[in-house]
Coordinates of C-alpha atoms and ligand atoms in Angstrom, one line a residue:
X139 CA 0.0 0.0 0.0
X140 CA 1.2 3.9 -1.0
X141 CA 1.9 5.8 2.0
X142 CA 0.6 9.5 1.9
X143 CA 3.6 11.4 3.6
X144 CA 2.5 14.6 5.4
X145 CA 4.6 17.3 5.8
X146 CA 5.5 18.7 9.3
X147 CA 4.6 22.3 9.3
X148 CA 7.6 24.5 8.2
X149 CA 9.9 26.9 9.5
X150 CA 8.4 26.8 13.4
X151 CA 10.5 29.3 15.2
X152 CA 12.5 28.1 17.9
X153 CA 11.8 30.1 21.3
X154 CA 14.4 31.9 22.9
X155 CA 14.2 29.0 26.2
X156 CA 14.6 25.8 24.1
X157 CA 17.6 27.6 21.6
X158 CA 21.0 27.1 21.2
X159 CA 21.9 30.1 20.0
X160 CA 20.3 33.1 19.1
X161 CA 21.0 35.0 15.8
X162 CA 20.3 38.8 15.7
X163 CA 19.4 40.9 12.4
X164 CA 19.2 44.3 12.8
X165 CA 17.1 45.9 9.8
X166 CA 17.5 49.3 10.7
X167 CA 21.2 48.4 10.1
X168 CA 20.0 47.3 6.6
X169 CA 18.4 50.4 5.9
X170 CA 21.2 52.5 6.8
X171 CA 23.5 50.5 4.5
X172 CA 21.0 50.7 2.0
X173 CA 21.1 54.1 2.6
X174 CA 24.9 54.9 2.6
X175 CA 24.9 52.5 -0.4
X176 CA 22.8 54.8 -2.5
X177 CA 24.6 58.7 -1.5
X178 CA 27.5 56.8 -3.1
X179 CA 25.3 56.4 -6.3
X180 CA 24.5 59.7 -6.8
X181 CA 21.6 59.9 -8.8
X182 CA 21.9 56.3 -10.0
X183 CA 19.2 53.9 -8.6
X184 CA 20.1 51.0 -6.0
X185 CA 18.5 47.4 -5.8
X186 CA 18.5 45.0 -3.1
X187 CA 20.2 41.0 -4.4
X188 CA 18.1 38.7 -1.8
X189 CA 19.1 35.8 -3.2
X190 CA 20.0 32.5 -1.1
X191 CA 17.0 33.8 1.3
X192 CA 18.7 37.7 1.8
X193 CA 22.0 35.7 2.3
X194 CA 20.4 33.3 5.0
X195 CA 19.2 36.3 7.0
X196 CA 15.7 36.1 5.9
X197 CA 14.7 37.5 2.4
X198 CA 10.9 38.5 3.1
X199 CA 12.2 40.4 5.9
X200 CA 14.9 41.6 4.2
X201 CA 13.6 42.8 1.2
X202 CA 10.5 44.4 3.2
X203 CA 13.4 46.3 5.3
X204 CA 14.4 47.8 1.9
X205 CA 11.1 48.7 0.4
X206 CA 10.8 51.4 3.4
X207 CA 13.8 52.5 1.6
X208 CA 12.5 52.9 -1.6
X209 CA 13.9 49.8 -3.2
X210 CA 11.8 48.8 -5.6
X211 CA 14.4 46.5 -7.6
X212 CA 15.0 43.0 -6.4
X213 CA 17.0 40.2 -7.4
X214 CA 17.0 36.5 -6.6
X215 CA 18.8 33.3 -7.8
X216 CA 15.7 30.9 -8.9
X217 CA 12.3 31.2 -10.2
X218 CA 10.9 29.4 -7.1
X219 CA 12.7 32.3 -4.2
X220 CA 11.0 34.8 -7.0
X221 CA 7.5 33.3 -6.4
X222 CA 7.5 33.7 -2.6
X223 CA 9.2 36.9 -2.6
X224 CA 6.7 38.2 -5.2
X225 CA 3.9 37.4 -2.6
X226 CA 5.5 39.3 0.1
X227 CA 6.2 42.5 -1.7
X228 CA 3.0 42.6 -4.2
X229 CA 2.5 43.5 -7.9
X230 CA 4.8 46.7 -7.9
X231 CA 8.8 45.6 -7.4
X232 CA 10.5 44.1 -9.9
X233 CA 12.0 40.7 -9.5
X234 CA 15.2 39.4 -11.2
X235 CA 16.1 35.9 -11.7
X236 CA 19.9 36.3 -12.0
X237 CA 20.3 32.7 -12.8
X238 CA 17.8 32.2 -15.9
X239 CA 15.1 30.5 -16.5
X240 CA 15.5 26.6 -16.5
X241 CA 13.7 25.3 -20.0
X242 CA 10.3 25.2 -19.3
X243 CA 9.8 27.3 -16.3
X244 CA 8.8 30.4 -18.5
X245 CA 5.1 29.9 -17.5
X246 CA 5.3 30.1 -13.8
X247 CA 7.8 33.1 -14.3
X248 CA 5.0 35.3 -16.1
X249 CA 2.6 34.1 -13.9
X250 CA 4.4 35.2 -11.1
X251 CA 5.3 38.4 -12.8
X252 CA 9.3 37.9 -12.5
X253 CA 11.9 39.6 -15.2
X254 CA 13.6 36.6 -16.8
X255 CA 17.6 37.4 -16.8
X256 CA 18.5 36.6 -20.2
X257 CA 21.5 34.9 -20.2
X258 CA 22.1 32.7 -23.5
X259 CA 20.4 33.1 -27.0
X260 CA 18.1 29.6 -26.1
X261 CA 16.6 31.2 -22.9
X262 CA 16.0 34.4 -25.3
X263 CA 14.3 32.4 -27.6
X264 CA 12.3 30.5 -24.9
X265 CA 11.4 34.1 -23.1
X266 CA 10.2 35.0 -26.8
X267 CA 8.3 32.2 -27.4
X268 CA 6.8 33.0 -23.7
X269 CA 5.7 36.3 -24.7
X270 CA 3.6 35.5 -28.1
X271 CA 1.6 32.6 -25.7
X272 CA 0.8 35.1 -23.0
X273 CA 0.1 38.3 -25.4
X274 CA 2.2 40.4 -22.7
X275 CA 5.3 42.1 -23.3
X276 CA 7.8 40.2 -20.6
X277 CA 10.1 42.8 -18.1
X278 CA 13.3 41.5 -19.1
X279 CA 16.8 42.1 -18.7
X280 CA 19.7 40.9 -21.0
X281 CA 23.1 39.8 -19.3
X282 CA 26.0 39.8 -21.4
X283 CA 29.3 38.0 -20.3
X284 CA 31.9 40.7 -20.4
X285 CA 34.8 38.5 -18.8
X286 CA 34.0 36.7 -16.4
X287 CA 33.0 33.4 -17.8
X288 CA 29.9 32.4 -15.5
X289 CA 26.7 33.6 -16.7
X290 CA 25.6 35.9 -19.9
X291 CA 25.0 36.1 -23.5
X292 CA 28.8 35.8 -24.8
X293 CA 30.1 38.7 -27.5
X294 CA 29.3 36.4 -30.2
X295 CA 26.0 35.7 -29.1
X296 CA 25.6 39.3 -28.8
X297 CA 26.7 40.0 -32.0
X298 CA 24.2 37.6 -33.5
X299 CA 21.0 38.8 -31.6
X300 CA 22.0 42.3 -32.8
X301 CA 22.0 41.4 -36.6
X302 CA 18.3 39.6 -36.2
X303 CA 15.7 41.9 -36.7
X304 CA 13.1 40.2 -34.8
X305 CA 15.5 38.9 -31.7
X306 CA 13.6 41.2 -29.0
X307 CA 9.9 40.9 -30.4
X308 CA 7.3 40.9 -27.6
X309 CA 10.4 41.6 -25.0
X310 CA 10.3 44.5 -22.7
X311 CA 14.2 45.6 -22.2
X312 CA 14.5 47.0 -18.8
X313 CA 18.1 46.4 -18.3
X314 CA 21.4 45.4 -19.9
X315 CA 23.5 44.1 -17.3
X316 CA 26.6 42.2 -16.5
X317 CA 28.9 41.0 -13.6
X318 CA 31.6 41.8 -12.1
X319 CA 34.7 38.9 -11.6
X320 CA 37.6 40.7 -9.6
X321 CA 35.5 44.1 -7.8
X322 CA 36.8 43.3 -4.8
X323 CA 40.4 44.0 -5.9
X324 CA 40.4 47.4 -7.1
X325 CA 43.6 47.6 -8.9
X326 CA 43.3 44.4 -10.7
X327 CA 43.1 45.1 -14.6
X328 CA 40.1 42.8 -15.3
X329 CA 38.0 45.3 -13.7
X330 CA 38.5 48.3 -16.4
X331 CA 38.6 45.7 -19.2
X332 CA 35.4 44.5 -18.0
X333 CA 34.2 48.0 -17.8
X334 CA 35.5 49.0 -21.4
X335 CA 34.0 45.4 -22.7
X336 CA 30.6 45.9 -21.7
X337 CA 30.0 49.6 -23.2
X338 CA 31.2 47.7 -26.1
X339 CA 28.5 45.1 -26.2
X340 CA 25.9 46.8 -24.8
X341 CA 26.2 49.7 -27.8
X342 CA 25.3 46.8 -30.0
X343 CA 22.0 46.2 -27.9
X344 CA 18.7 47.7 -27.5
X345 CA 18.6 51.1 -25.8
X346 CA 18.2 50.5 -21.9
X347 CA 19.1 50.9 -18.8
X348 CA 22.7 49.4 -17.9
X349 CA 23.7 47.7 -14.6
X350 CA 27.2 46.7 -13.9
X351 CA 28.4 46.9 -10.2
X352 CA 27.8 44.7 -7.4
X353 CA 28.8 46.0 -3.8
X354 CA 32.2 46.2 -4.1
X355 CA 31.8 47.5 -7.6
X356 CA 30.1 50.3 -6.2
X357 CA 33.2 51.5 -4.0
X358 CA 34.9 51.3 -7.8
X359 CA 34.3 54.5 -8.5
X360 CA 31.1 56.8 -11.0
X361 CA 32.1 54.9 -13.7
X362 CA 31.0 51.4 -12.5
X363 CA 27.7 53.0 -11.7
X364 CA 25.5 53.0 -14.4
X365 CA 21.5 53.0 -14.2
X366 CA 21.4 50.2 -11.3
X367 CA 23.9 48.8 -8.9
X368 CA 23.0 45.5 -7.8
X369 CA 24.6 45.4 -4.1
X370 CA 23.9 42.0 -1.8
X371 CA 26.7 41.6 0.8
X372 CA 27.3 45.5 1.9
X373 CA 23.8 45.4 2.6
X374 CA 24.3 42.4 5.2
X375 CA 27.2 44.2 6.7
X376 CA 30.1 42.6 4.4
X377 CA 33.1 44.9 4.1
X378 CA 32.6 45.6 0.1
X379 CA 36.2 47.2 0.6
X380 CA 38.4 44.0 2.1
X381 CA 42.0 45.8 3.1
X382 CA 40.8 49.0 3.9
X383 CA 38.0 49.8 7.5
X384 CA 34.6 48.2 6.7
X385 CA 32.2 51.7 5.5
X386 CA 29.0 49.2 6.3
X387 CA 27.0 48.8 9.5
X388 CA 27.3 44.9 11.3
X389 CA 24.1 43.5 10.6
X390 CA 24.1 39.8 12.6
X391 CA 25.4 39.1 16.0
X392 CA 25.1 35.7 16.8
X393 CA 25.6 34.7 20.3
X394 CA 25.4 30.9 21.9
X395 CA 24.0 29.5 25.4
X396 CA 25.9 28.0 27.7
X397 CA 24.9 24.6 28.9
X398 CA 27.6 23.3 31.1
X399 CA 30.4 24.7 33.0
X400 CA 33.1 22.1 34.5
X401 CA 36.3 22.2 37.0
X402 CA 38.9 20.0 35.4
X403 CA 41.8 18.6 36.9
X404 CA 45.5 18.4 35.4
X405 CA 45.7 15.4 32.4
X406 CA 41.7 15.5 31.3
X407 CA 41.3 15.2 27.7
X408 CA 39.3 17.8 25.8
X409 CA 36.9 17.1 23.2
X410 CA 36.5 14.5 19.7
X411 CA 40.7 13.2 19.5
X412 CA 41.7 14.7 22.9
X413 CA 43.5 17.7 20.6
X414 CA 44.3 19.3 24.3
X415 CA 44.7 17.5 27.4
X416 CA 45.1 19.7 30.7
X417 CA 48.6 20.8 32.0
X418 CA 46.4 22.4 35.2
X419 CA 43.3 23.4 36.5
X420 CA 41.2 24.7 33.6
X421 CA 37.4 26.2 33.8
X422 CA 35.1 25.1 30.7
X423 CA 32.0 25.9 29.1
X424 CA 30.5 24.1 26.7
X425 CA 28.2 26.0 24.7
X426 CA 25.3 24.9 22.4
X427 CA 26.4 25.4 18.6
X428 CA 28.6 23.2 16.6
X429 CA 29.3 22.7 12.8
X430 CA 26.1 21.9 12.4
X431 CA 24.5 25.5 12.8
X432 CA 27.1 26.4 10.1
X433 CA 29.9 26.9 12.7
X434 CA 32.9 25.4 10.7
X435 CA 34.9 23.0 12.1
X436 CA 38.2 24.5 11.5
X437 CA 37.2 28.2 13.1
X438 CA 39.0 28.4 16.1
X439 CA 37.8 31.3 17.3
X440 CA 36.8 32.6 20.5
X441 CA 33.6 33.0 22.1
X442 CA 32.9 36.6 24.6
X443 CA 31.7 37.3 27.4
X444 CA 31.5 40.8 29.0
X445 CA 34.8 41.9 27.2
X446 CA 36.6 39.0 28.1
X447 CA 37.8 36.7 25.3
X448 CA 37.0 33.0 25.5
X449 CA 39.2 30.3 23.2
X450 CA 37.8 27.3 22.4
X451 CA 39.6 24.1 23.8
X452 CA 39.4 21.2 22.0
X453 CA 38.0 20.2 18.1
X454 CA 34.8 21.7 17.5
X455 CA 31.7 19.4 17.8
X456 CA 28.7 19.2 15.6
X457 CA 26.3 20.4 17.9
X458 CA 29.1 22.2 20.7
X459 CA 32.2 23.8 21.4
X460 CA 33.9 24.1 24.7
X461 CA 35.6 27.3 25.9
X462 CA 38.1 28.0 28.0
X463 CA 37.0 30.2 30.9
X464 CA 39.2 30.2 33.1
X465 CA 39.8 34.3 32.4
X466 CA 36.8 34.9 34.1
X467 CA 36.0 34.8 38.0
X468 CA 34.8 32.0 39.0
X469 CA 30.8 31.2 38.6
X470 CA 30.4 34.4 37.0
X471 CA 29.5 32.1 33.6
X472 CA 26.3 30.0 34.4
X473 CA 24.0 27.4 32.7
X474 CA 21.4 29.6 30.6
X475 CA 23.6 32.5 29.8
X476 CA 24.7 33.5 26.2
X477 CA 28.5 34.3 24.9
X478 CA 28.8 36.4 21.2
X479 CA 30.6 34.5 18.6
X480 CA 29.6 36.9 16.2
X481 CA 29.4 40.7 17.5
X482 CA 31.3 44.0 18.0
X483 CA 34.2 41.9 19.2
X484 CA 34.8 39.4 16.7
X485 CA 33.5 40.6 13.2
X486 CA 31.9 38.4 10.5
X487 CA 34.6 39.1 8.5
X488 CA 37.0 37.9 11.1
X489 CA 35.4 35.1 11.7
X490 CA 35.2 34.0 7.7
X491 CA 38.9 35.0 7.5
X492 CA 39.5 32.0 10.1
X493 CA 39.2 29.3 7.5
X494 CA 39.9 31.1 4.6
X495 CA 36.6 31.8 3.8
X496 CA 34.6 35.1 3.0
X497 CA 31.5 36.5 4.7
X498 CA 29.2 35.2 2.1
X499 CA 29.7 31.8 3.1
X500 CA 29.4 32.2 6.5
X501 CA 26.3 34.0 6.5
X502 CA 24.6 31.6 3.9
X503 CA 25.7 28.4 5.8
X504 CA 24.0 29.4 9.4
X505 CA 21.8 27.3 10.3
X506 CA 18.1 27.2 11.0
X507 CA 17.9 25.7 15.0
X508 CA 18.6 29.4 16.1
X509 CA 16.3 31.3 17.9
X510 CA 16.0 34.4 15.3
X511 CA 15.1 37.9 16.2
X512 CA 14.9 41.1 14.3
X513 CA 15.5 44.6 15.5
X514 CA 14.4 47.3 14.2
X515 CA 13.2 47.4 10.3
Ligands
PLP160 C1 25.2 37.9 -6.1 C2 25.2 38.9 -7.2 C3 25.2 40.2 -7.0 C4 25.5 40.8 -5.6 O1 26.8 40.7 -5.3 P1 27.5 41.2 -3.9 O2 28.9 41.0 -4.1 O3 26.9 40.4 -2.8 O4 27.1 42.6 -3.8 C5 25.1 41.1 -8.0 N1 25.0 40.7 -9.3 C6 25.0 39.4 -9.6 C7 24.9 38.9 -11.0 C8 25.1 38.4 -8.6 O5 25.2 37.1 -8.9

């Protein structure tokens, strides 16, 4: 016999009692990126990328943050994040899917009202073909690959579009766009012959608005500005200027509950592979996030408490760490209370640059057992 599977109900909040950890999202913080974002733009207009859920902070609330701001441009990864964030923000935004559309997911797209994100001459066609069955001229933007190698129509598929006279029928051009490979690194050359590559191909395409910088493209300078910038990470409190002090307000703080504190004797082994084994006395607390609430397992860090820095002891766990206390007076950590991991005293950026990684990653791999509050917004 079948068995009918029914789904749990989804994304149950976990309270602040029963958590691990708590993550905190300050939207006001958003805003005033949003906001510092834009006086750099001058009179050019800013969108808000929400992709990967508003880079795992949330994209409904996100996104809603930014429409207080005026944002009225959005841009997401897949069709299916377009479709809920579309019935959060109502008929007005527009929606971007930067990745395509997959063959065959033109339908929900127009039903949904997205802006397909044109990136070979097949999805053109398909977008096309989309328009004639639904009698609508379809918000669209073309992106054009001018040197980076990932996504985009390539010079000689713009070339080829531009000599057929009937490439954009039905096709609403709202944008001509492209993407950015090395905007982080100001003084690397690919940036300029990006820049000179697409004025190049976009003067062989339809009239229309042009979008070229990214957050850190922004910080390039007026002439990476065009129409749009497309900013995600500075929003989220990513320094969009790595090397030089972060211009963007911390967004997250994440901080973790202690659920055990222990007196250990010289010669006890610490943790998964006994990495440390006591030479004295030591005070520990183990506190209630691992790996597996997107902690990696190779971030040694430190956890803090009241100014006073915390090291972890010992491998980190999947679902714990343990800290050495022994800085602070004794029983003046307790069972219930809650250390920053991420915060004023150990950046996001410091944290990523533990393992080599960037702020991106470890915003988009935090996990989903945290308690979540939002301030502000
Ligand atoms: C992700 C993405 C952005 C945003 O980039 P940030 O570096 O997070 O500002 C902009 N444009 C495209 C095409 C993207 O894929």
């Amino acid at each position: 016999m079948n068995q009918i599977l029914v789904k749990p109900p989804v994304e149950t909040q976990t309270s602040l009692a029963a958590a691990g950890a708590v993550l905190t999202i300050d939207l006001d913080a958003v805003r005033e990126n949003y906001r510092r974002l834009k006086a750099r733009l001058g009179s050019g207009a800013c969108a808000g990328v929400v992709k990967a859920d508003g880079y795992g902070l949330g994209a409904t609330e996100i996104a809603t943050a930014l429409r207080k701001e005026g944002c009225d441009t959005f841009f997401v990864a897949h069709v299916e994040e377009g479709v809920r964030l579309r019935a959060v923000l109502g008929n007005r935004p527009a929606i971007y899917i930067l990745n395509g559309l997959p063959p065959g997911a033109e339908k929900e797209a127009v039903a949904a009202g997205l802006s397909a994100v044109i990136n070979g001459s097949e999805q053109l066609d398909a977008w096309r073909e989309a328009a004639r069955r639904s009698g609508r001229k379809l918000p669209t933007a073309i992106q054009v690959d001018s040197g980076m190698a990932r996504l985009g129509l390539s010079a000689a598929e713009v070339e080829a579009v531009a000599a057929s006279a009937d490439a954009f029928d039905g096709l609403d051009i709202r944008l001509v766009m492209s993407h950015l490979a090395c905007a982080d690194e100001p003084a690397h050359p690919a940036n300029r012959a990006q820049l000179a590559e697409f004025e190049r191909l976009r003067a062989m395409l339809p009239a229309a608005p042009a979008s070229l910088a990214n957050s850190s493209g922004i910080f390039l300078g007026p002439a990476y500005h065009f129409d749009l910038a497309r900013p995600g990470a500075a929003l989220y409190g990513i320094n969009p200027t790595p090397g030089s002090k972060n211009p963007m307000l911390p967004v997250v703080r994440l901080e973790a509950k202690v659920i055990q504190t222990r007196t250990l004797a010289a010669g006890a082994g610490i943790g998964y592979g006994h990495t440390v084994v006591t030479e004295g006395p030591v005070e520990t607390a183990t506190i209630s996030l691992g790996y597996a609430d997107g902690w990696r397992r190779r971030a040694m860090a430190a956890a803090h408490f009241e100014g006073v820095s915390l090291p972890f002891i010992g491998r980190v766990s999947m679902d714990s760490i343990i800290l050495d206390i022994s800085a602070l007076p004794a029983g003046r950590l307790k069972v219930g209370d809650f250390v920053q991991m991420i915060g004023p005293a150990q950046t996001l950026d410091q944290v990523a640059g533990l393992t080599e990684t960037i702020g991106y990653e470890i915003l988009t791999s935090l996990g989903h057992r945290f308690h979540r509050q939002y301030i502000g917004g």
